[in-house]
């Protein structure tokens, strides 16, 4: 999830303004209550401009979700230090990831919770993101490990699912600012599943 900007495009483009506006309005009133009129009012663009970029509000939200998730994955990748043992790499990457997520608590809540309300399209986007995180985990854990000790894709997905539930629980408790406290338990989950 991004710290502030919701897209890798320049901040002053219409699509990035629309994404930022959707993030703000959805954080205030929940995605279900958001209208395209709300989004364009906050973005300072016309409805026509909105529909030139997005088919509807849900497509705009799914774009925001994917871009924010890609930003979080980039943070994970940047935190990897291949010279360290895989256990230390996982811990370092998780610390960076949780720090990244906690930097935008309102956006974090919006994205992690609202994606569940978008039916099959939301479920597909969530699976895509979780699959990317699981792939990253396999790459990190299995670097320089013998094939017979490799973390399987299924175990990596189990770890991602468990870590995601820890984040959701923190959101429900309004503890987004303390996400870094999850590093020890999240690291332990990955280590145990990697040894299973």
XYZ file of N, CA and C in Angstrom:
588
model
N 0.820 -1.162 0.000
C 0.000 0.000 0.000
C 0.883 1.251 0.000
N 0.495 2.259 -0.711
C 1.352 3.420 -0.794
C 1.312 4.275 0.442
N 2.366 5.024 0.635
C 2.405 5.929 1.779
C 1.448 7.091 1.560
N 1.449 7.698 0.379
C 0.591 8.852 0.147
C 0.020 8.792 -1.262
N 0.904 8.797 -2.254
C 0.440 8.727 -3.629
C -0.126 7.347 -3.907
N -1.174 7.277 -4.701
C -1.808 5.999 -4.981
C -1.401 5.428 -6.326
N -0.587 6.111 -7.064
C -0.201 5.620 -8.376
C 1.237 5.995 -8.660
N 1.822 5.253 -9.604
C 3.185 5.579 -9.969
C 3.215 6.706 -11.001
N 2.049 7.055 -11.531
C 1.972 8.173 -12.474
C 2.205 9.483 -11.737
N 2.581 10.552 -12.471
C 2.757 11.845 -11.806
C 1.492 12.242 -11.061
N 1.664 12.933 -9.950
C 0.560 13.262 -9.060
C -0.491 14.129 -9.739
N -0.129 14.909 -10.761
C -1.075 15.842 -11.341
C -1.853 15.282 -12.528
N -1.768 13.988 -12.817
C -2.550 13.433 -13.918
C -3.990 13.188 -13.461
N -4.954 13.267 -14.388
C -6.350 13.055 -13.986
C -6.592 11.702 -13.331
N -5.974 10.637 -13.874
C -6.233 9.329 -13.275
C -5.662 9.230 -11.863
N -4.500 9.814 -11.607
C -3.951 9.759 -10.250
C -4.774 10.618 -9.292
N -5.296 11.754 -9.784
C -6.177 12.573 -8.936
C -7.464 11.822 -8.616
N -7.993 11.098 -9.588
C -9.216 10.319 -9.367
C -8.978 9.191 -8.365
N -7.849 8.526 -8.475
C -7.525 7.450 -7.536
C -7.373 7.994 -6.116
N -6.666 9.105 -5.990
C -6.487 9.724 -4.674
C -7.829 10.169 -4.106
N -8.677 10.746 -4.962
C -9.998 11.196 -4.515
C -10.842 10.020 -4.048
N -10.826 8.936 -4.806
C -11.587 7.750 -4.395
C -11.091 7.232 -3.052
N -9.779 7.195 -2.878
C -9.211 6.730 -1.605
C -9.712 7.596 -0.447
N -9.716 8.910 -0.632
C -10.147 9.818 0.436
C -11.633 9.674 0.748
N -12.460 9.652 -0.308
C -13.904 9.581 -0.102
C -14.301 8.223 0.484
N -13.703 7.144 -0.023
C -14.027 5.810 0.499
C -13.602 5.671 1.949
N -12.492 6.293 2.321
C -12.054 6.252 3.722
C -13.041 6.995 4.620
N -13.644 8.046 4.082
C -14.601 8.839 4.869
C -15.953 8.172 5.014
N -16.464 7.573 3.932
C -17.852 7.101 3.980
C -18.063 5.648 3.579
N -16.993 4.938 3.250
C -17.137 3.552 2.813
C -17.426 3.496 1.322
N -16.875 2.505 0.655
C -16.973 2.412 -0.801
C -18.422 2.335 -1.279
N -19.271 1.599 -0.578
C -20.662 1.431 -1.016
C -21.386 2.767 -1.127
N -21.060 3.712 -0.268
C -21.746 5.010 -0.262
C -21.122 6.024 -1.216
N -19.984 5.704 -1.785
C -19.291 6.631 -2.686
C -19.990 6.669 -4.041
N -20.118 7.869 -4.587
C -20.637 8.026 -5.951
C -19.537 8.600 -6.832
N -19.720 8.439 -8.130
C -18.766 9.038 -9.063
C -18.767 10.553 -8.888
N -19.928 11.124 -8.583
C -20.008 12.573 -8.347
C -19.114 12.982 -7.180
N -19.079 12.158 -6.119
C -18.191 12.446 -4.983
C -16.736 12.470 -5.436
N -16.373 11.479 -6.213
C -14.973 11.321 -6.633
C -14.534 12.486 -7.513
N -15.367 12.850 -8.496
C -14.952 13.934 -9.406
C -14.937 15.279 -8.696
N -15.824 15.453 -7.720
C -15.832 16.707 -6.954
C -14.520 16.868 -6.200
N -14.088 15.817 -5.528
C -12.834 15.873 -4.756
C -11.625 15.974 -5.692
N -11.685 15.267 -6.824
C -10.564 15.283 -7.774
C -10.484 16.581 -8.566
N -11.600 17.301 -8.636
C -11.613 18.537 -9.415
C -11.611 18.307 -10.909
N -12.270 17.217 -11.346
C -12.385 16.917 -12.770
C -13.852 16.646 -13.097
N -14.147 16.490 -14.365
C -15.523 16.237 -14.792
C -15.841 14.747 -14.759
N -17.148 14.451 -14.797
C -17.560 13.043 -14.907
C -17.056 12.448 -16.217
N -17.053 13.252 -17.247
C -16.551 12.766 -18.532
C -15.106 12.298 -18.396
N -14.298 13.089 -17.684
C -12.898 12.705 -17.461
C -12.823 11.391 -16.695
N -13.684 11.253 -15.678
C -13.709 9.994 -14.917
C -13.936 8.821 -15.867
N -14.974 8.924 -16.699
C -15.333 7.795 -17.565
C -14.361 7.597 -18.732
N -13.513 8.569 -18.984
C -12.434 8.364 -19.952
C -11.353 7.447 -19.385
N -11.265 7.408 -18.049
C -10.224 6.601 -17.392
C -10.746 5.306 -16.787
N -11.977 5.308 -16.293
C -12.514 4.148 -15.573
C -13.954 3.887 -16.005
N -14.294 2.615 -16.153
C -15.660 2.253 -16.561
C -16.674 2.582 -15.471
N -16.259 2.438 -14.217
C -17.157 2.736 -13.098
C -16.336 2.842 -11.813
N -17.025 3.079 -10.723
C -16.369 3.256 -9.413
C -15.593 2.013 -9.007
N -16.172 0.830 -9.258
C -15.504 -0.410 -8.850
C -14.198 -0.615 -9.606
N -14.194 -0.319 -10.895
C -12.962 -0.450 -11.682
C -11.906 0.525 -11.161
N -12.327 1.718 -10.795
C -11.408 2.695 -10.216
C -10.815 2.147 -8.918
N -11.660 1.568 -8.069
C -11.184 1.025 -6.802
C -10.229 -0.147 -7.030
N -10.556 -1.025 -7.964
C -9.680 -2.169 -8.243
C -8.320 -1.703 -8.767
N -8.316 -0.623 -9.544
C -7.051 -0.047 -10.009
C -6.245 0.475 -8.827
N -6.914 1.184 -7.931
C -6.271 1.690 -6.724
C -5.692 0.537 -5.907
N -6.476 -0.514 -5.726
C -6.047 -1.682 -4.951
C -4.799 -2.320 -5.567
N -4.814 -2.504 -6.875
C -3.671 -3.142 -7.531
C -2.417 -2.270 -7.471
N -2.578 -0.970 -7.687
C -1.423 -0.075 -7.631
C -0.851 0.013 -6.216
N -1.737 0.091 -5.227
C -1.279 0.157 -3.842
C -0.573 -1.134 -3.446
N -1.113 -2.260 -3.896
C -0.491 -3.549 -3.590
C 0.856 -3.692 -4.277
N 0.961 -3.198 -5.505
C 2.245 -3.227 -6.213
C 3.271 -2.372 -5.485
N 2.840 -1.244 -4.934
C 3.733 -0.389 -4.162
C 4.248 -1.124 -2.925
N 3.353 -1.842 -2.251
C 3.760 -2.613 -1.065
C 4.738 -3.719 -1.454
N 4.492 -4.388 -2.571
C 5.399 -5.445 -3.026
C 6.761 -4.864 -3.394
N 6.779 -3.678 -3.993
C 8.056 -3.023 -4.299
C 8.842 -2.733 -3.021
N 8.128 -2.350 -1.959
C 8.779 -2.117 -0.671
C 9.405 -3.408 -0.152
N 8.685 -4.506 -0.272
C 9.224 -5.807 0.151
C 10.487 -6.147 -0.642
N 10.406 -6.008 -1.953
C 11.563 -6.352 -2.796
C 12.779 -5.478 -2.480
N 12.536 -4.198 -2.236
C 13.645 -3.289 -1.939
C 14.297 -3.604 -0.598
N 13.547 -4.231 0.300
C 14.077 -4.521 1.635
C 14.938 -5.782 1.687
N 14.847 -6.619 0.668
C 15.592 -7.882 0.664
C 17.089 -7.602 0.581
N 17.825 -8.301 1.428
C 19.289 -8.205 1.439
C 19.839 -9.606 1.205
N 20.116 -9.973 -0.043
C 20.506 -11.341 -0.382
C 21.704 -11.882 0.381
N 22.522 -11.014 0.927
C 23.691 -11.487 1.661
C 23.315 -12.076 3.030
N 22.114 -11.796 3.501
C 21.662 -12.302 4.798
C 21.025 -13.681 4.649
N 20.997 -14.476 5.721
C 20.244 -15.736 5.680
C 18.769 -15.440 5.391
N 18.066 -16.403 4.805
C 16.686 -16.155 4.400
C 15.808 -15.736 5.569
N 16.066 -16.276 6.763
C 15.244 -15.913 7.924
C 15.357 -14.419 8.230
N 16.572 -13.890 8.148
C 16.785 -12.464 8.401
C 16.196 -11.619 7.275
N 16.285 -12.120 6.038
C 15.685 -11.399 4.913
C 14.179 -11.271 5.080
N 13.544 -12.370 5.501
C 12.090 -12.355 5.714
C 11.739 -11.350 6.798
N 12.474 -11.362 7.891
C 12.186 -10.432 8.986
C 12.369 -8.977 8.550
N 13.441 -8.705 7.832
C 13.708 -7.351 7.349
C 12.613 -6.895 6.381
N 12.219 -7.786 5.464
C 11.186 -7.445 4.490
C 9.838 -7.216 5.177
N 9.501 -8.051 6.142
C 8.234 -7.881 6.866
C 8.219 -6.564 7.650
N 9.331 -6.214 8.248
C 9.402 -4.946 8.983
C 9.146 -3.767 8.027
N 9.764 -3.809 6.857
C 9.564 -2.745 5.863
C 8.118 -2.731 5.368
N 7.554 -3.911 5.150
C 6.174 -4.028 4.674
C 5.193 -3.460 5.687
N 5.330 -3.845 6.944
C 4.420 -3.350 7.976
C 4.584 -1.845 8.184
N 5.808 -1.364 8.096
C 6.044 0.075 8.207
C 5.354 0.809 7.057
N 5.463 0.255 5.871
C 4.826 0.824 4.686
C 3.305 0.881 4.870
N 2.719 -0.217 5.314
C 1.269 -0.266 5.507
C 0.803 0.713 6.574
N 1.523 0.786 7.672
C 1.079 1.638 8.782
C 1.216 3.124 8.467
N 1.982 3.472 7.424
C 2.146 4.884 7.055
C 0.872 5.485 6.463
N -0.041 4.650 6.010
C -1.316 5.131 5.443
C -2.482 4.404 6.076
N -2.771 4.659 7.362
C -3.778 3.856 8.077
C -5.191 3.926 7.494
N -5.604 5.088 6.996
C -6.959 5.187 6.435
C -7.060 4.420 5.121
N -6.034 4.561 4.282
C -6.026 3.828 3.021
C -5.928 2.330 3.278
N -5.121 1.955 4.245
C -4.970 0.553 4.600
C -6.324 -0.060 4.957
N -7.056 0.613 5.831
C -8.380 0.117 6.230
C -9.294 0.006 5.007
N -9.314 1.040 4.195
C -10.185 1.051 3.019
C -9.878 -0.119 2.098
N -8.610 -0.295 1.763
C -8.246 -1.328 0.797
C -8.432 -2.735 1.346
N -7.978 -2.977 2.564
C -8.054 -4.327 3.123
C -9.490 -4.765 3.400
N -10.350 -3.825 3.755
C -11.731 -4.174 4.101
C -12.642 -4.121 2.878
N -12.572 -3.041 2.109
C -13.527 -2.845 1.011
C -13.353 -3.833 -0.136
N -12.161 -4.378 -0.328
C -11.959 -5.329 -1.427
C -12.887 -6.526 -1.288
N -13.289 -6.845 -0.071
C -14.176 -7.992 0.169
C -15.611 -7.726 -0.287
N -15.945 -6.493 -0.599
C -17.311 -6.127 -0.984
C -17.492 -6.005 -2.492
N -16.487 -6.409 -3.261
C -16.557 -6.236 -4.711
C -16.807 -7.540 -5.457
N -17.378 -8.502 -4.779
C -17.764 -9.746 -5.439
C -16.596 -10.476 -6.075
N -16.880 -11.129 -7.208
C -15.860 -11.941 -7.871
C -14.681 -11.103 -8.373
N -14.953 -9.887 -8.836
C -13.857 -9.034 -9.310
C -12.911 -8.695 -8.162
N -13.455 -8.414 -6.989
C -12.629 -8.139 -5.819
C -11.866 -9.365 -5.373
N -12.549 -10.522 -5.393
C -11.888 -11.772 -5.005
C -10.748 -12.103 -5.954
N -10.964 -11.864 -7.247
C -9.915 -12.136 -8.233
C -8.711 -11.223 -8.016
N -8.965 -9.934 -7.755
C -7.867 -8.993 -7.502
C -7.115 -9.387 -6.234
N -7.854 -9.785 -5.219
C -7.225 -10.189 -3.950
C -6.360 -11.437 -4.160
N -6.875 -12.415 -4.906
C -6.087 -13.632 -5.183
C -4.825 -13.291 -5.969
N -4.953 -12.392 -6.931
C -3.807 -11.962 -7.743
C -2.718 -11.344 -6.855
N -3.134 -10.456 -5.967
C -2.185 -9.790 -5.068
C -1.560 -10.794 -4.111
N -2.383 -11.653 -3.525
C -1.846 -12.645 -2.593
C -0.910 -13.616 -3.307
N -1.229 -13.943 -4.558
C -0.335 -14.803 -5.339
C 1.015 -14.141 -5.569
N 1.017 -12.843 -5.845
C 2.282 -12.116 -6.031
C 3.102 -12.102 -4.743
N 2.423 -11.912 -3.615
C 3.122 -11.927 -2.325
C 3.676 -13.314 -2.024
N 2.905 -14.357 -2.336
C 3.377 -15.729 -2.117
C 4.572 -16.037 -3.015
N 4.531 -15.578 -4.267
C 5.667 -15.774 -5.178
C 6.918 -15.092 -4.623
N 6.746 -13.862 -4.127
C 7.867 -13.148 -3.524
C 8.435 -13.939 -2.350
N 7.549 -14.487 -1.526
C 8.001 -15.232 -0.357
C 8.787 -16.476 -0.777
N 8.298 -17.177 -1.798
C 9.034 -18.347 -2.290
C 10.421 -17.952 -2.801
N 10.487 -16.878 -3.574
C 11.777 -16.412 -4.104
C 12.750 -16.101 -2.977
N 12.252 -15.424 -1.948
C 13.116 -14.981 -0.853
C 13.573 -16.157 -0.002
N 12.634 -16.997 0.389
C 12.950 -18.125 1.274
C 13.779 -19.172 0.553
N 13.488 -19.415 -0.712
C 14.148 -20.510 -1.428
C 15.475 -20.123 -2.068
N 15.843 -18.854 -1.979
C 17.136 -18.427 -2.516
C 18.244 -19.148 -1.753
N 19.077 -19.855 -2.476
C 20.217 -20.586 -1.878
C 19.801 -21.727 -0.948
N 18.566 -22.217 -1.058
C 18.172 -23.398 -0.275
C 18.103 -24.600 -1.201
N 18.442 -25.771 -0.709
C 18.307 -26.977 -1.544
C 16.846 -27.199 -1.930
N 16.634 -27.770 -3.101
C 15.276 -27.965 -3.617
C 14.404 -28.767 -2.658
N 14.994 -29.737 -1.982
C 14.203 -30.572 -1.061
C 13.751 -29.809 0.186
N 14.343 -28.640 0.437
C 13.944 -27.818 1.582
C 13.137 -26.589 1.153
N 12.758 -26.542 -0.116
C 12.087 -25.354 -0.647
C 10.709 -25.152 -0.016
N 10.379 -23.903 0.205
C 9.031 -23.529 0.630
C 8.118 -23.724 -0.569
N 7.062 -24.498 -0.401
C 6.152 -24.768 -1.516
C 5.224 -23.573 -1.742
N 4.705 -23.430 -2.950
C 3.751 -22.345 -3.215
C 2.537 -22.399 -2.276
N 2.073 -23.605 -1.951
C 0.915 -23.726 -1.052
C 1.253 -23.226 0.346
N 2.427 -23.552 0.844
C 2.832 -23.092 2.175
C 3.072 -21.579 2.173
N 3.614 -21.058 1.078
C 3.811 -19.607 0.971
C 2.462 -18.895 0.994
N 1.477 -19.448 0.289
C 0.143 -18.849 0.290
C -0.478 -18.927 1.687
N -0.241 -20.018 2.387
C -0.744 -20.136 3.760
C -0.129 -19.054 4.646
N 1.152 -18.792 4.471
C 1.823 -17.750 5.253
C 1.251 -16.377 4.921
N 1.048 -16.101 3.629
C 0.475 -14.810 3.218
C -0.928 -14.647 3.791
N -1.709 -15.715 3.751
C -3.056 -15.659 4.310
C -3.046 -15.375 5.804
N -2.151 -16.026 6.514
C -2.061 -15.811 7.968
C -1.627 -14.379 8.276
N -0.654 -13.879 7.539
C -0.167 -12.511 7.765
C -1.260 -11.498 7.426
N -2.002 -11.747 6.352
C -3.105 -10.863 5.986
C -4.160 -10.831 7.091
N -4.452 -11.976 7.687
C -5.420 -12.018 8.792
C -4.910 -11.245 10.003
N -3.615 -11.308 10.262
C -3.042 -10.520 11.362
C -3.239 -9.023 11.106
N -3.042 -8.600 9.855
C -3.232 -7.190 9.506
C -4.701 -6.807 9.652
N -5.602 -7.654 9.169
C -7.032 -7.370 9.306
C -7.448 -7.264 10.772
N -6.905 -8.129 11.602
C -7.205 -8.070 13.033
C -6.710 -6.755 13.635
N -5.527 -6.323 13.237
C -5.004 -5.036 13.722
C -5.897 -3.888 13.261
N -6.395 -3.957 12.025
C -7.297 -2.920 11.516
C -8.578 -2.876 12.340
N -9.156 -4.048 12.610
C -10.391 -4.114 13.401
C -10.202 -3.514 14.790
N -8.999 -3.602 15.315
C -8.705 -3.068 16.647
C -8.167 -1.633 16.593
N -8.152 -1.050 15.390
C -7.581 0.286 15.194
C -6.126 0.363 15.656
N -5.371 -0.677 15.358
C -3.962 -0.754 15.752
C -3.031 -0.704 14.535
N -3.456 0.028 13.501
C -2.633 0.102 12.293
C -1.257 0.699 12.569
N -1.178 1.593 13.518
C 0.103 2.243 13.827
C 1.087 1.279 14.477
N 0.583 0.160 15.002
C 1.453 -0.811 15.683
C 1.741 -2.051 14.845
N 1.578 -1.954 13.540
C 1.761 -3.139 12.703
C 3.151 -3.753 12.826
N 4.163 -2.925 13.059
C 5.523 -3.485 13.163
C 5.661 -4.457 14.333
N 4.753 -4.371 15.302
C 4.801 -5.326 16.417
C 4.447 -6.740 15.955
N 3.910 -6.868 14.740
C 3.563 -8.181 14.198
C 4.771 -8.909 13.591
N 5.894 -8.228 13.466
C 7.059 -8.829 12.810
C 7.464 -10.162 13.436
N 7.595 -10.272 14.776
C 8.038 -11.551 15.334
C 7.090 -12.716 15.022
N 5.785 -12.498 15.182
C 4.855 -13.604 14.932
C 4.756 -13.909 13.439
N 4.770 -12.886 12.582
C 4.718 -13.114 11.141
C 5.973 -13.846 10.669
N 7.129 -13.469 11.198
C 8.376 -14.163 10.850
C 8.340 -15.614 11.307
N 7.803 -15.849 12.498
C 7.703 -17.215 13.026
C 6.788 -18.068 12.134
N 5.709 -17.481 11.653
C 4.807 -18.214 10.745
C 5.557 -18.663 9.512
N 6.305 -17.739 8.907
C 7.048 -18.082 7.680
C 8.104 -19.157 7.981
N 8.830 -18.983 9.077
C 9.876 -19.982 9.414
C 9.273 -21.364 9.607
N 8.174 -21.449 10.334
C 7.581 -22.768 10.609
C 7.031 -23.407 9.360
N 6.387 -22.625 8.519
C 5.862 -23.179 7.287
C 6.979 -23.564 6.327
N 8.088 -22.831 6.367
C 9.231 -23.152 5.517
C 9.901 -24.454 5.949
N 9.719 -24.824 7.201
C 10.323 -26.061 7.708
C 9.356 -27.236 7.711
N 8.112 -26.961 7.308
C 7.094 -28.037 7.334
C 7.357 -29.039 6.223
